[in-house]
XYZ file of C-alpha atoms in Angstrom:
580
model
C 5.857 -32.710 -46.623
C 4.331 -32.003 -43.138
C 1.437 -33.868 -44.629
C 3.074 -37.074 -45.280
C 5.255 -37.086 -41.820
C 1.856 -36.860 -40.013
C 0.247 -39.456 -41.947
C 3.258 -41.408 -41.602
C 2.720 -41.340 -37.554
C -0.328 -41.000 -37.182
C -2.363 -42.926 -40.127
C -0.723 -46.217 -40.324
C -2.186 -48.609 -38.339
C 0.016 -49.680 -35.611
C -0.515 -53.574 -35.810
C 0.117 -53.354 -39.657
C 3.505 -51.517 -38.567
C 4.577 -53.934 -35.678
C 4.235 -56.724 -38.077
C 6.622 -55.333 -40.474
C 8.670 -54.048 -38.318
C 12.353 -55.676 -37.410
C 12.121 -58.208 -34.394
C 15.030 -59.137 -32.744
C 14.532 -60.940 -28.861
C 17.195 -62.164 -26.351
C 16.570 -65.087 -24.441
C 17.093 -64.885 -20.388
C 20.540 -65.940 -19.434
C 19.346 -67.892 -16.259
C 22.203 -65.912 -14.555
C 21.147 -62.275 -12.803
C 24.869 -61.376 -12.021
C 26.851 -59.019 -14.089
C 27.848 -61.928 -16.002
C 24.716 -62.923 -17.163
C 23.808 -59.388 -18.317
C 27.452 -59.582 -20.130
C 26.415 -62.089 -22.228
C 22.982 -60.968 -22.985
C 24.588 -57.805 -23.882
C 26.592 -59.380 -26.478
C 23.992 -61.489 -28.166
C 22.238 -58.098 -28.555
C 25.346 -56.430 -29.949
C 25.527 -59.131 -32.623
C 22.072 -59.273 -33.739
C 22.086 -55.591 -33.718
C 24.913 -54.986 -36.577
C 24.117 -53.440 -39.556
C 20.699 -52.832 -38.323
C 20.230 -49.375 -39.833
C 18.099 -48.067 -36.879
C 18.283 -50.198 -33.186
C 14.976 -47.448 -31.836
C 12.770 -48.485 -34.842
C 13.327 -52.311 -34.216
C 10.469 -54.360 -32.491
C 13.124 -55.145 -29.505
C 12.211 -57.980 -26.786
C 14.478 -58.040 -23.886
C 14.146 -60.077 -20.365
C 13.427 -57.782 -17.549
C 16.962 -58.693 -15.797
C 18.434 -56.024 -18.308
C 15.749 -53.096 -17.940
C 15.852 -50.150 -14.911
C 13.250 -50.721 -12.744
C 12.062 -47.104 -14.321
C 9.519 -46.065 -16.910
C 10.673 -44.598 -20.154
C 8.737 -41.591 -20.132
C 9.344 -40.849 -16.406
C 13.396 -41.149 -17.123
C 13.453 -39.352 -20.231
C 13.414 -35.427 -19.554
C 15.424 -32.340 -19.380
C 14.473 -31.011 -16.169
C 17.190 -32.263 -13.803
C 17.673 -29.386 -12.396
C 14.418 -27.941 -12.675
C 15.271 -24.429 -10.606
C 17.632 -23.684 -13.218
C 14.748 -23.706 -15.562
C 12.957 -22.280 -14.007
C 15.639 -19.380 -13.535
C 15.823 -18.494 -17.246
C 13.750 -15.279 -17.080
C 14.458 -13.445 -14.103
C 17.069 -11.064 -15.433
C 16.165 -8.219 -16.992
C 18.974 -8.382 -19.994
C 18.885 -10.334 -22.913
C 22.383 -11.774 -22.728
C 22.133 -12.705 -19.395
C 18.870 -14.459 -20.420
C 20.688 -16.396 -22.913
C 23.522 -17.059 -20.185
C 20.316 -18.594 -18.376
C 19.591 -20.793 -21.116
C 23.018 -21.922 -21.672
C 23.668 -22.871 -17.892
C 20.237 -24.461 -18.306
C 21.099 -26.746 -20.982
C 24.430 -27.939 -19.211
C 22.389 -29.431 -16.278
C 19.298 -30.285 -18.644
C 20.549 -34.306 -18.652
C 22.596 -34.376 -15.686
C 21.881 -38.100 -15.094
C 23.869 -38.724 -17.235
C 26.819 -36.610 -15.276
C 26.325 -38.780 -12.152
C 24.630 -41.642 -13.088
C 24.716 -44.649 -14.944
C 23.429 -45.997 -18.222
C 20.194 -47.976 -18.167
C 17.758 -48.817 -20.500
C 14.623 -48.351 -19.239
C 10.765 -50.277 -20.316
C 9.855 -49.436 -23.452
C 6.846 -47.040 -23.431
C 3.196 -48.090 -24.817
C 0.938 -46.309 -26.803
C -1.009 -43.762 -25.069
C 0.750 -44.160 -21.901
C 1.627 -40.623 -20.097
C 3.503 -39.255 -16.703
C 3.045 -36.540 -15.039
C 4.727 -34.759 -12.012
C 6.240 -31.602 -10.560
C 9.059 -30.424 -8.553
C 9.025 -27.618 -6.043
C 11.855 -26.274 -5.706
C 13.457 -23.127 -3.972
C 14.841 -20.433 -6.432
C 18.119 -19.676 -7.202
C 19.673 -16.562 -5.318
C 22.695 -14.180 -6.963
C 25.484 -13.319 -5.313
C 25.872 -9.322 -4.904
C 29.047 -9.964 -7.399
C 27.257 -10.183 -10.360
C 30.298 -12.041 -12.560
C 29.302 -15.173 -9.849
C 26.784 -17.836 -11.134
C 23.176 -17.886 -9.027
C 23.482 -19.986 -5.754
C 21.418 -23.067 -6.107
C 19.842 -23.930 -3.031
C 19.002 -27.632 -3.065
C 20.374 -31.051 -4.099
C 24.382 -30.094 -4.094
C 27.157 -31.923 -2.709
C 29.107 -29.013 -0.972
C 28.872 -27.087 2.311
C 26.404 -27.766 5.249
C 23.517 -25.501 4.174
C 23.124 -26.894 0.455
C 24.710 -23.695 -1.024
C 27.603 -23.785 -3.774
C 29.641 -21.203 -5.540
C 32.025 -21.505 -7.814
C 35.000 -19.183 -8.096
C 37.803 -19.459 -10.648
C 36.841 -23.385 -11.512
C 36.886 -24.369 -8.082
C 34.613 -25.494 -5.907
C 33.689 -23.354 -2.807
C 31.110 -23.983 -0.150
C 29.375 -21.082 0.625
C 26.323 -20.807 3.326
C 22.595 -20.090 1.963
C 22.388 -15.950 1.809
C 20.244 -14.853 4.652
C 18.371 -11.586 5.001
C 21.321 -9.273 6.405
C 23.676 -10.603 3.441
C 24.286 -9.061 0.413
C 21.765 -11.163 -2.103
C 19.731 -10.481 -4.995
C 16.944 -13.282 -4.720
C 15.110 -14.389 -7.825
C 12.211 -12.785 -9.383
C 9.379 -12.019 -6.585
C 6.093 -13.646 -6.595
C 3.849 -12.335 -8.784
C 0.172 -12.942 -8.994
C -0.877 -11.349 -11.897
C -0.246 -14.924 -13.829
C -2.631 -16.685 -16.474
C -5.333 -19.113 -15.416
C -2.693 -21.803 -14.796
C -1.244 -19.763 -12.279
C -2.961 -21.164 -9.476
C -1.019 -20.822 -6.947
C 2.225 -18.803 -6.299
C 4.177 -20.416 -4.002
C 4.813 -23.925 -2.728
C 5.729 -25.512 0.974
C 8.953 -27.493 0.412
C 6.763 -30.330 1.787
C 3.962 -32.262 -0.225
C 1.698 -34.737 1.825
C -0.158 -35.823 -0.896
C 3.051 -36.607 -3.518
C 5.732 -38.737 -3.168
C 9.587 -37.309 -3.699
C 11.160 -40.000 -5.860
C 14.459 -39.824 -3.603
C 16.994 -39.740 -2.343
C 17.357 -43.274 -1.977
C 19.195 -46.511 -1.724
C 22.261 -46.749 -3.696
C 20.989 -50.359 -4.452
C 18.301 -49.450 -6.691
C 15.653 -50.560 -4.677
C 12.066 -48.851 -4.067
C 11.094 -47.309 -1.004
C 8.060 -49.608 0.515
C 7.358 -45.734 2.289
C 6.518 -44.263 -1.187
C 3.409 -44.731 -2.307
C 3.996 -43.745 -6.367
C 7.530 -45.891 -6.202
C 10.367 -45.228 -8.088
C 14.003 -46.170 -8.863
C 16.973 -44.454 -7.820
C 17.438 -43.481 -10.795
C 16.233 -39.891 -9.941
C 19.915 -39.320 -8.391
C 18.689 -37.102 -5.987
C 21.383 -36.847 -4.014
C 23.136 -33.472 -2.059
C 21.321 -31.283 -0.011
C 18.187 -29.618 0.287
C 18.694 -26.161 1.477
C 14.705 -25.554 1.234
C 13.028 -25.860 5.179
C 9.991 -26.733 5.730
C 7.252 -23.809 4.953
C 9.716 -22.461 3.185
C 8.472 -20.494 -0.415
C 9.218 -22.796 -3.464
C 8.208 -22.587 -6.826
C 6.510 -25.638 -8.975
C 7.472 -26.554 -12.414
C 4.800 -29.291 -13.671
C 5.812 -31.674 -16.279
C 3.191 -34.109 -18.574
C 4.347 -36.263 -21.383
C 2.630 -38.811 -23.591
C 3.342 -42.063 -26.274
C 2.147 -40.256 -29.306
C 3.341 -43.202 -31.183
C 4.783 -46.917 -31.015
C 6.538 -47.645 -34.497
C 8.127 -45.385 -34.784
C 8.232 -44.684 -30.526
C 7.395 -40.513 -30.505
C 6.423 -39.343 -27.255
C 5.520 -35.472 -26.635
C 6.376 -33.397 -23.677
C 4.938 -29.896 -21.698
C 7.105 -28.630 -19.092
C 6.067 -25.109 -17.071
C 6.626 -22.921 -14.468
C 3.612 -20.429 -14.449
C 5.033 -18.422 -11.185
C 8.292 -17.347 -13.422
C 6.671 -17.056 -17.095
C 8.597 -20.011 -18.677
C 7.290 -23.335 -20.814
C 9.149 -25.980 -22.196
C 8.239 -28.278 -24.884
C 9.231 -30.858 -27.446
C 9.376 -34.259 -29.281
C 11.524 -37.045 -27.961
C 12.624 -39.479 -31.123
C 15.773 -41.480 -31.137
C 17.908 -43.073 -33.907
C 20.478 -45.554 -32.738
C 23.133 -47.452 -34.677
C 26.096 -49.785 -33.394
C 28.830 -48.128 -34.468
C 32.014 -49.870 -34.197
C 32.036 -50.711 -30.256
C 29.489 -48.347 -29.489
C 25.328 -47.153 -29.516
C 25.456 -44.026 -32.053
C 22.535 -42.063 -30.558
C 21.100 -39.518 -32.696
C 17.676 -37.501 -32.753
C 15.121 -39.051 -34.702
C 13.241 -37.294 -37.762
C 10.321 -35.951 -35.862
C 13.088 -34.978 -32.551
C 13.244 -31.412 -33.369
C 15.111 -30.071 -30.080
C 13.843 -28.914 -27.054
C 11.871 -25.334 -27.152
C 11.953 -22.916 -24.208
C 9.674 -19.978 -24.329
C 8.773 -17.019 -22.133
C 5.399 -16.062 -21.564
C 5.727 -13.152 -18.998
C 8.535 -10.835 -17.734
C 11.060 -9.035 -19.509
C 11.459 -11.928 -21.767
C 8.104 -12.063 -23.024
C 7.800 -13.693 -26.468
C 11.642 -15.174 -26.741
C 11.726 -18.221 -27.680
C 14.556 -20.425 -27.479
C 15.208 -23.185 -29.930
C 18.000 -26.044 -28.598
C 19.090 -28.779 -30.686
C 20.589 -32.290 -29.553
C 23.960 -33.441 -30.003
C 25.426 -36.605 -30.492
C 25.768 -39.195 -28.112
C 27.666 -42.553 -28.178
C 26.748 -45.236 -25.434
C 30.401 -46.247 -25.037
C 31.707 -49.573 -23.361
C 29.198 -52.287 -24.349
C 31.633 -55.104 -24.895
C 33.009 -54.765 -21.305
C 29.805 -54.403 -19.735
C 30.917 -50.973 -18.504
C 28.948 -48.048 -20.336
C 29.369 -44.516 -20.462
C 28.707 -41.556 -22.673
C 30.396 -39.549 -24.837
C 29.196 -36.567 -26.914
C 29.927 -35.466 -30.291
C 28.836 -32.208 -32.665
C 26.857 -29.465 -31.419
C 24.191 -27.713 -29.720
C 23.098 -24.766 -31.445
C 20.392 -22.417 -29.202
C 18.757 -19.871 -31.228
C 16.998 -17.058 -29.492
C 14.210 -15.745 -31.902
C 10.790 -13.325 -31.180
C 10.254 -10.725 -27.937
C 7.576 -8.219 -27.265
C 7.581 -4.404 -27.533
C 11.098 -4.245 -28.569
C 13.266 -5.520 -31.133
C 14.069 -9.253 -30.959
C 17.171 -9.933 -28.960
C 18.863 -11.847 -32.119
C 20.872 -13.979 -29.960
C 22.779 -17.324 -30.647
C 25.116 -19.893 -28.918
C 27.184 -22.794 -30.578
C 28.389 -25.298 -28.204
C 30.954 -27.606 -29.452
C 31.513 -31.105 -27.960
C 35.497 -31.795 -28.953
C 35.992 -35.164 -30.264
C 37.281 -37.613 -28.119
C 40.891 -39.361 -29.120
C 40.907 -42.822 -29.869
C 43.925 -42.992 -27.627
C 43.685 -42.991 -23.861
C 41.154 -41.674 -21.817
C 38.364 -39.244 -22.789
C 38.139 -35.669 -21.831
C 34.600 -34.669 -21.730
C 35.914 -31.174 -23.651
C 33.453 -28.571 -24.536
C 34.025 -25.287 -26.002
C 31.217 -22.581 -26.772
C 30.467 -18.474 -28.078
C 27.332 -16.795 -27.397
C 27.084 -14.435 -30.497
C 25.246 -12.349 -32.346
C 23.232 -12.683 -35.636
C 21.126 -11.335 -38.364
C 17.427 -12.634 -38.722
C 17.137 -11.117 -42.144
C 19.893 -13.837 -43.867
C 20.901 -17.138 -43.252
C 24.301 -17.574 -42.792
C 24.423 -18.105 -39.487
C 22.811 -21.174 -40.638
C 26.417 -22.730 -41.275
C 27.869 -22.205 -38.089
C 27.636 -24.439 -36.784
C 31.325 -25.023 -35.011
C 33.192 -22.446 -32.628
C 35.575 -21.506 -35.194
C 32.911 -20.592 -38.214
C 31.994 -17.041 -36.280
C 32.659 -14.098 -36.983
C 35.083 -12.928 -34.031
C 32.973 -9.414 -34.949
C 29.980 -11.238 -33.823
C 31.011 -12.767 -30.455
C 29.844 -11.521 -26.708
C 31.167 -13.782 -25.115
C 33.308 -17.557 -25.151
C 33.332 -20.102 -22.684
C 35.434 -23.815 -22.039
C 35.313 -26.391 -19.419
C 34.246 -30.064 -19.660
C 30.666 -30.936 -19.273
C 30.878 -33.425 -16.629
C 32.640 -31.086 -14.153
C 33.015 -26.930 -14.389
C 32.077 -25.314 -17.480
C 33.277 -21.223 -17.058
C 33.096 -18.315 -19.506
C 34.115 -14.586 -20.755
C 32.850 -11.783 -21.609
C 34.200 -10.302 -24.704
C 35.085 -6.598 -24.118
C 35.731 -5.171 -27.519
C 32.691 -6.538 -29.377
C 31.225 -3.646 -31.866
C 27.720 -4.834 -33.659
C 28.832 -5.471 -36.963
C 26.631 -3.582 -40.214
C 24.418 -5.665 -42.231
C 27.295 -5.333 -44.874
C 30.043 -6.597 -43.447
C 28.330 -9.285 -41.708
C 26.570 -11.014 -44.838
C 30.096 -11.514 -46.450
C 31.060 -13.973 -43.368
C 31.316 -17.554 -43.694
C 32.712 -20.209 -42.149
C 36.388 -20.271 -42.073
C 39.340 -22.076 -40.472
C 40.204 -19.359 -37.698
C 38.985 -19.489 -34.617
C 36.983 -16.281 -34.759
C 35.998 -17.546 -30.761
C 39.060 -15.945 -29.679
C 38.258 -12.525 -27.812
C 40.108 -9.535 -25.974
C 40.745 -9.436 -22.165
C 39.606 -6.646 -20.265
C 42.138 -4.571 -21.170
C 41.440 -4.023 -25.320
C 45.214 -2.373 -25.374
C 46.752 -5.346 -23.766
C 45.270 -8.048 -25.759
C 47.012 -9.972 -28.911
C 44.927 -9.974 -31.658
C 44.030 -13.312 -32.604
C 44.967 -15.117 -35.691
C 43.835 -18.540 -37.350
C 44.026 -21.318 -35.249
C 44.888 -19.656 -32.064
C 43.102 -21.359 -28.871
C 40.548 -18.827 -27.194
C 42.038 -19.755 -23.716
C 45.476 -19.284 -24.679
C 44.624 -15.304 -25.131
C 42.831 -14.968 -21.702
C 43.939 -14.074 -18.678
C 42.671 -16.695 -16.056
C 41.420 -13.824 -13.641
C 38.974 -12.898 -16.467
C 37.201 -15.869 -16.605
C 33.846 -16.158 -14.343
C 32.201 -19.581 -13.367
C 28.933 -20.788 -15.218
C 27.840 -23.939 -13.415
C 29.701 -26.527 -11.632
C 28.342 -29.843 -12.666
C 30.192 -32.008 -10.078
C 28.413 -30.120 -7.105
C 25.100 -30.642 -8.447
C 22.591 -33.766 -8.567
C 19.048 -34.415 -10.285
C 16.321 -32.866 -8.310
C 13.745 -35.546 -7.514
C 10.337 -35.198 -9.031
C 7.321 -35.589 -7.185
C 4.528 -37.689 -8.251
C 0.557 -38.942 -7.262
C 0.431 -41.985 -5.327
C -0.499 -45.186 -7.502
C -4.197 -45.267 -5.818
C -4.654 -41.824 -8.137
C -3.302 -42.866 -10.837
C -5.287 -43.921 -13.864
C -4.448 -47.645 -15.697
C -2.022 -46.023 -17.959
C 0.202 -43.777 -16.430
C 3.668 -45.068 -16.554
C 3.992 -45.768 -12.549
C 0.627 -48.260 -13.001
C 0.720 -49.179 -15.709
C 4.343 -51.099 -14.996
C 4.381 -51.747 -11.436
C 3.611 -55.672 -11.714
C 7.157 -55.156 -13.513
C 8.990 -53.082 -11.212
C 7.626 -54.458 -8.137
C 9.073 -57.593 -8.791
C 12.090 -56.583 -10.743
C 13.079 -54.728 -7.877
C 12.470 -58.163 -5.288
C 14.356 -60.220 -8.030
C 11.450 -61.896 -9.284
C 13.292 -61.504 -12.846
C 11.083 -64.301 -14.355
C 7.758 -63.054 -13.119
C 8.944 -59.897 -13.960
C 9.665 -60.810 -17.671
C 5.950 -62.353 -17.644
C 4.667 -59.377 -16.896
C 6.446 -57.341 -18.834
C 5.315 -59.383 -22.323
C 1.349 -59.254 -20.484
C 1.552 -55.618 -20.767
C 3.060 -55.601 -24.700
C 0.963 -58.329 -25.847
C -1.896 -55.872 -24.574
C -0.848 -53.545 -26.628
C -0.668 -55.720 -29.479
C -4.033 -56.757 -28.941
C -5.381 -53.006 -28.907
C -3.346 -52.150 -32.293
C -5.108 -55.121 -33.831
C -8.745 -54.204 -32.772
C -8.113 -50.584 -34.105
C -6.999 -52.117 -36.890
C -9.937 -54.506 -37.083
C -12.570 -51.621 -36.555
C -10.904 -48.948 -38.713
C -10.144 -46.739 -35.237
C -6.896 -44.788 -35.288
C -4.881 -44.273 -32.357
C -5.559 -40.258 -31.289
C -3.043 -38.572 -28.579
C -5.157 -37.840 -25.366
C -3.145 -34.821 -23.857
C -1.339 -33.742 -27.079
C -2.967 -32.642 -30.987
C -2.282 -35.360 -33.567
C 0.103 -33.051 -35.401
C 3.589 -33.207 -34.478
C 5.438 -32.113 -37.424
C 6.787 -28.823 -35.958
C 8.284 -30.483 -33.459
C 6.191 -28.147 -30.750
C 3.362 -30.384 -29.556
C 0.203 -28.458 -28.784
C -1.567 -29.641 -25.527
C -5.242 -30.234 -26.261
C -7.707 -29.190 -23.379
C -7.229 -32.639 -21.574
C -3.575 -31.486 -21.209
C -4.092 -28.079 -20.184
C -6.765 -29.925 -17.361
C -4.120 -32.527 -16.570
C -1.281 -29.470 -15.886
C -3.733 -27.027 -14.140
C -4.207 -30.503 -11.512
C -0.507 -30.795 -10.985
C -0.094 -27.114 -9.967
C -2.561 -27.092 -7.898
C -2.229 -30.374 -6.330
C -1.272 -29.365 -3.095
C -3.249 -26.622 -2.039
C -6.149 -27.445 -4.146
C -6.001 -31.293 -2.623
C -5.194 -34.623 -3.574
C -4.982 -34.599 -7.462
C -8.124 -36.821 -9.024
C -7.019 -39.213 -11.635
C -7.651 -38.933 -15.005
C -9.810 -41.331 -16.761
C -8.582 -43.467 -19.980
């Protein structure tokens, strides 16, 4: 079966596909106001229904409706890349989990703060690169208290936030004579991409894609320009010369019918990668987008390479989205199903067997919508499968749970530890399956003054409110802006080239020259697919192996070169552009 999926990608030629495939175009309203997009909008809608997949269709749009933002620049789950990059530096399984969890909140936090956009449609073989330097989280001395991030938040003077009890507090950044346990020290016993350990909070030869304008509009001052899209708003608590760490990030267009791309995401300095395959499937669905993960759109895989972690690997699948709003012109998101994270492998010790189930509550069709999530952290049992089929809050065991948490994922999301958990035997766990209860439900601190929880009993209704501990508080925080090589070192097909005639002049207004750019660049890629075609050449990824069907791209050596570049960049010099 792996077989077939790759020859299905990677086989076919492209030009015989983008003939065959669905075409649907809408024609420039003349009008640039919100009006004009309105009714665009709806044409689209209507040509759209019953269209069993809107991401597979061979979809022509004027420029007056796109972001002035590359697809593979927007699409990525490292908006708050120092969270990331915190998910190794405790010592304790669970907590490392907790990491992960708090880590996936903030992964798509443009979509928290910002709004919906569809951005230009990548082409085949374009890639992006950048990389963020940010400063590390810091703990409080109270270890119940969620790490202090220390740039891009909207509370307090010095760009530190707590959160205590679901509130917001504004707290000052930690300094030497306070009570703090900082993040994981520098190391420099790293692999080969290791090349440096620290970063200056400054980068002369990158460009920070913001904060700015509200408008949308570039900065003339930035030589790699960029939307403001980035939302990098708050503060940034790192000074200049201050010690950062650098996550690097490289994606690529694996494919264009059906559009795959592949992503690389790492942070040498704390021992953690991410990787994955970004596929969508979208479907109108009443009045809304249905957004689902397409068939090769496996999740998003976190693994550590170094620490106490070493060998973990953390497996998160996507949810359900629906792009809500697109008869009124006003969109916003709501999520559906679950995320499931699955902790699997670690070195020199037995596997940490740890799972999470995060439950987006459905939203009513009556009044406004909540934004509700609801989540365990439990344990399981390699050896069977049953915890295949949990896959809601109340289908675990309550003998399995460590800990539950609630919130809504647009604002503060907090948890609890479960005190009485006992590990259950292989025996008594292999009998569970999902049921009606909600096994979520756990014991205070105090076993003896606890209810026991029955079927169907709310898990916050049983706690008491000084139990619960903060995770992350999604309103203080904004995306972290990414840093990337001016245009003069970029090569013809990396996303910021590649579409600048577009964005240059989408950005000035220019919506007609604009749109004739925009179909240069496509009919280029047409013509390319057709001389492959012609020639009997197949398309083969540059920074990524052909096969994708794990959904765990492989970087070939191109893409190990192109990350080693991007974390060195700054001390190493300006990073030399990579040749198509």
């Amino acid at each position: 079966m792996a077989t077939q999926d790759k020859a299905t990608i990677n086989n076919t030629p492209e030009a015989a596909v983008e003939d065959e495939a669905p075409a649907i175009s809408v024609p420039d309203a003349g009008d640039s106001g919100e009006g004009g997009k309105l009714k665009m909008i709806s044409q689209l809608v209507k040509k759209s229904l019953g269209v069993k997949d809107i991401a597979a269709m061979r979809l022509s749009l004027p420029a007056s409706l796109l972001e002035p933002i590359p697809n593979l620049e927007y699409w990525h789950y490292l908006d708050r890349p120092d969270l990331f990059a915190a998910i190794n530096d405790s010592n304790d399984a669970f907590e490392r989990m907790l990491a992960v969890v708090r880590f996936t909140f903030t992964k798509d936090l443009k979509f928290v703060h910002g709004k919906v956009c569809k951005p230009y449609n990548s082409v085949l073989g374009e890639h992006f690169r950048a990389h963020w330097d940010v400063p590390p989280v810091q703990y409080p001395s109270d270890p119940t208290q969620p790490p202090i991030v220390r740039t891009h938040v909207v509370h307090g003077t010095t760009g530190g936030t707590a959160i205590t009890g679901g509130s917001t507090m504004s707290v000052p950044i930690p300094s030497e004579t306070l009570s703090v346990r900082s993040g994981r020290s520098s190391k420099s016993t790293r692999s080969a991409l290791s090349l440096r350990n620290t970063k200056s909070a400054t980068s002369p030869s990158t460009a920070a894609t913001s904060p700015l304008p509200a408008s949308g509009a570039l900065d003339p001052s930035l030589p790699g320009q960029m939307s403001s899209l980035s939302l990098g708003e708050g503060e940034d608590a790192a000074a200049e010369g201050e010690d950062t760490v650098r996550i690097t990030y490289l994606t690529e267009q694996v494919s264009h019918h059906p559009p795959v791309s592949a992503y690389h995401a790492a942070c040498p300095e704390r021992g953690v990668e991410l990787c994955g395959i970004d596929q969508i499937s979208a479907k109108i669905s009443g009045t809304a987008v249905r957004v689902a993960p397409g068939a090769f759109n496996r999740g998003v895989f976190v693994r550590i390479t170094d620490g106490a972690g070493k060998g973990e690997k953390y497996h998160i699948t996507h949810p359900i989205a629906s792009v809500n709003g697109i008869l009124r012109g006003s969109f916003y998101i709501t999520v559906g199903d679950s995320t499931i994270v699955t902790c699997t492998g670690g070195e020199g010790r037995e596997a940490a067997n740890l799972r999470a189930v995060i439950e987006y509550k459905e939203e009513s069709w009556i009044g406004k919508s909540r934004f509700l999530v609801e989540a365990v952290i439990h344990t399981y049992d390699p050896r069977g499968t049953e915890h295949e089929a949990w896959t809601k809050v109340k289908h675990v065991p309550q003998s399995r749970v460590l800990a539950v948490f609630d919130g809504c994922w647009r604002t503060h999301i907090r948890w609890k530890r479960v005190a009485n958990f006992s590990p259950p035997s292989p025996s008594s766990s292999s009998s569970s399956t999902p049921s009606g209860g909600s096994s979520s439900s756990s014991a205070t601190s105090s076993a003896s003054t606890s209810p026991s929880p029955g079927a169907g009993t709310s898990t916050t209704s049983l706690q008491g409110e000084a139990d619960w501990a903060p995770l992350v508080d999604l309103a203080s925080l904004h995306v972290v802006p990414k840093r990337v090589r001016p245009l003069g070192k970029q090569d013809e097909y990396e996303s910021r080239k590649l579409w600048e005639p577009v964005t240059s002049r989408l950005v000035k207004k220019e919506y007609g020259e604009a749109t004739k750019h925009k179909l240069a660049i496509e009919q280029r890629q047409r013509d390319r697919a057709a001389e492959r075609k012609r020639v009997g050449e197949e398309f083969v990824p540059k920074y990524f192996e052909e096969d994708i069907t794990t959904g765990e791209p492989v970087l070939t050596d191109a893409g190990r070169k192109a990350l080693e570049e991007e974390l060195a960049e700054e001390e190493d010099g300006p990073a030399v552009a990579e040749s198509s």
